[in-house]
Coordinates of C-alpha atoms and ligand atoms in Angstrom, one line a residue:
M3 CA 85.9 44.6 95.2
A4 CA 84.6 42.9 98.4
I5 CA 86.8 43.5 101.4
T6 CA 86.0 42.1 104.8
L7 CA 86.8 44.2 107.9
T8 CA 86.4 43.6 111.6
V9 CA 85.1 46.9 113.0
N10 CA 84.3 47.3 116.7
G11 CA 84.1 43.5 117.0
Q12 CA 81.7 43.1 114.1
T13 CA 82.5 41.5 110.7
R14 CA 81.6 43.9 107.9
T15 CA 82.0 43.3 104.2
V16 CA 82.3 46.4 102.0
D17 CA 82.4 46.7 98.2
V18 CA 85.0 49.4 97.6
E19 CA 88.2 49.9 95.7
P20 CA 91.2 48.5 97.7
D21 CA 93.0 51.8 97.7
T22 CA 90.1 53.7 99.2
P23 CA 91.3 55.4 102.4
L24 CA 90.0 53.5 105.4
L25 CA 88.6 56.8 106.7
W26 CA 86.1 57.1 103.9
V27 CA 85.0 53.5 104.3
L28 CA 84.4 54.0 108.0
R29 CA 82.5 57.3 107.5
D30 CA 80.8 56.9 104.2
T31 CA 80.3 53.2 103.8
L32 CA 79.8 52.1 107.4
G33 CA 78.4 55.4 108.8
L34 CA 80.9 55.6 111.6
T35 CA 81.2 59.4 111.6
G36 CA 82.9 59.8 115.0
T37 CA 86.2 59.5 113.1
K38 CA 86.9 62.9 111.5
F39 CA 88.6 64.3 108.4
G40 CA 91.0 67.1 109.1
C41 CA 93.9 67.3 106.7
G42 CA 93.9 64.2 104.5
I43 CA 97.7 64.0 104.6
A44 CA 98.3 62.1 107.9
A45 CA 99.3 65.3 109.7
C46 CA 96.6 66.2 112.1
G47 CA 95.4 63.0 113.7
A48 CA 91.6 63.7 113.5
C49 CA 91.1 60.4 111.7
T50 CA 92.9 58.2 114.2
V51 CA 91.5 54.7 115.0
H52 CA 93.1 51.6 116.5
L53 CA 94.3 49.0 114.1
D54 CA 95.3 45.8 115.9
G55 CA 95.5 48.0 119.1
R56 CA 97.8 50.6 117.7
A57 CA 96.8 54.2 116.8
V58 CA 96.8 54.7 113.0
R59 CA 95.8 57.7 110.9
T60 CA 93.2 56.5 108.4
C61 CA 93.0 59.3 105.8
T62 CA 96.0 57.9 104.0
L63 CA 95.7 54.2 104.9
P64 CA 94.3 52.0 102.1
V65 CA 91.4 49.9 103.3
S66 CA 93.1 46.8 101.9
A67 CA 95.8 47.3 104.6
A68 CA 93.3 46.9 107.3
E69 CA 91.8 43.6 106.1
G70 CA 92.1 40.8 108.7
M71 CA 93.0 43.1 111.6
P72 CA 90.7 44.3 114.4
I73 CA 89.7 48.0 113.9
T74 CA 88.4 50.0 116.9
T75 CA 86.8 53.4 116.3
I76 CA 85.7 55.9 118.9
E77 CA 82.2 54.3 118.7
G78 CA 83.7 51.0 119.8
L79 CA 86.0 52.2 122.5
E80 CA 83.5 51.9 125.3
Q81 CA 82.5 48.4 124.2
V82 CA 86.1 47.4 125.0
Q83 CA 85.2 48.2 128.6
D84 CA 82.0 46.2 128.8
G85 CA 79.6 49.0 128.0
E86 CA 81.1 51.5 130.4
L87 CA 82.7 54.7 129.2
H88 CA 86.4 54.0 128.7
D89 CA 88.4 55.7 131.5
V90 CA 90.1 58.0 129.0
Q91 CA 86.6 59.1 127.8
Q92 CA 85.6 59.7 131.4
A93 CA 88.7 61.7 132.1
W94 CA 88.0 63.8 129.1
I95 CA 84.6 64.7 130.7
D96 CA 86.0 65.1 134.2
H97 CA 88.8 67.4 133.1
Q98 CA 86.6 69.2 130.5
V99 CA 89.2 68.6 127.8
P100 CA 87.3 69.4 124.6
Q101 CA 86.4 72.9 123.3
C102 CA 84.9 72.6 119.8
G103 CA 85.5 68.8 120.0
Y104 CA 86.4 68.3 116.4
C105 CA 89.9 66.8 117.0
Q106 CA 88.9 65.0 120.2
S107 CA 87.9 61.5 118.9
G108 CA 91.2 61.2 117.2
M109 CA 93.0 62.6 120.3
I110 CA 91.2 60.0 122.6
M111 CA 92.1 57.1 120.2
A112 CA 95.8 58.3 120.2
V113 CA 95.9 58.7 124.0
S114 CA 94.2 55.3 124.7
S115 CA 96.8 53.6 122.5
L116 CA 99.6 55.5 124.2
L117 CA 98.4 54.5 127.7
A118 CA 98.1 50.8 126.6
Q119 CA 101.7 50.8 125.6
R120 CA 103.1 53.2 128.3
P121 CA 101.0 53.1 131.4
D122 CA 102.6 56.2 133.0
P123 CA 104.0 58.4 130.2
S124 CA 106.2 61.4 131.0
D125 CA 105.3 64.8 129.5
E126 CA 108.1 64.3 127.0
Q127 CA 106.7 61.0 125.9
I128 CA 103.2 62.5 125.7
D129 CA 104.6 65.3 123.5
A130 CA 106.5 62.9 121.3
T131 CA 103.6 60.5 120.8
I132 CA 100.4 62.7 120.9
T133 CA 101.2 64.8 117.8
N134 CA 97.5 65.3 117.0
I135 CA 96.7 68.9 116.2
C136 CA 94.0 70.8 118.1
R137 CA 93.1 74.3 116.8
C138 CA 91.5 75.1 120.1
G139 CA 94.7 74.5 122.0
T140 CA 93.5 71.9 124.5
F141 CA 97.0 70.4 124.9
V142 CA 97.4 71.4 128.6
R143 CA 94.2 69.7 129.5
V144 CA 95.0 66.7 127.3
R145 CA 98.2 66.2 129.3
R146 CA 96.4 66.7 132.6
A147 CA 93.8 64.1 131.7
I148 CA 96.4 61.6 130.6
H149 CA 98.3 61.9 133.9
A150 CA 94.9 61.6 135.8
V151 CA 94.1 58.3 134.0
A152 CA 97.6 57.0 134.6
D153 CA 97.4 57.8 138.3
A154 CA 93.9 56.3 138.7
R155 CA 95.0 53.1 137.0
K156 CA 98.0 52.9 139.3
A157 CA 95.8 53.5 142.3
G158 CA 93.3 50.9 141.0
G159 CA 96.1 48.4 140.5
A160 CA 97.4 49.1 144.1
K161 CA 94.0 48.5 145.5
K162 CA 93.7 45.1 143.7
E163 CA 97.1 44.1 145.0
E164 CA 96.0 45.0 148.6
R165 CA 92.9 42.9 148.3
H166 CA 94.8 40.0 147.0
G167 CA 97.9 40.5 149.2
Ligands
LIG30 S1 92.7 63.8 108.5 FE1 94.1 62.1 108.8 S2 95.7 63.0 109.9 FE2 94.5 64.7 109.4
LIG31 S1 88.9 70.9 120.6 FE1 88.7 72.1 118.9 S2 90.1 71.4 117.5 FE2 90.6 70.4 119.3

């Protein structure tokens, strides 16, 4: 069945069964392998992308549920920022968050969605929202990088206000 998706700003038509998990359409049909398979039961977060700006786990989400809504994968995240690395991606480099890296694209997608909704999350809010599993135990650095992005955005906003004030 033909299903039309909007992925990273591009319209893509795929011929798949409507109940195929979005993860497999992204990886196998569209070749966007930055989104990872971990558990297949919506428990680990490795397969997280943004659907209409919100973090969703795609291993259990039927592709038909994503039709008509913008999908952003890790490959598209920097395009959102005009070709620059997204500031969450940059913070991941600056704070050397990843170890093996396997969970990290899902982690970054979950974190960027959190920060869009809560610009300055507390540790409790981070723990409640970022439930992605990391076998390498990078949680402390994840938290540190989230706070660094929140602080930098606040400082950036303050500078803009000074210029306009
Ligand atoms: S692979 Fe989707 S949540 Fe683990
Ligand atoms: S960095 Fe290895 S699983 Fe998270």
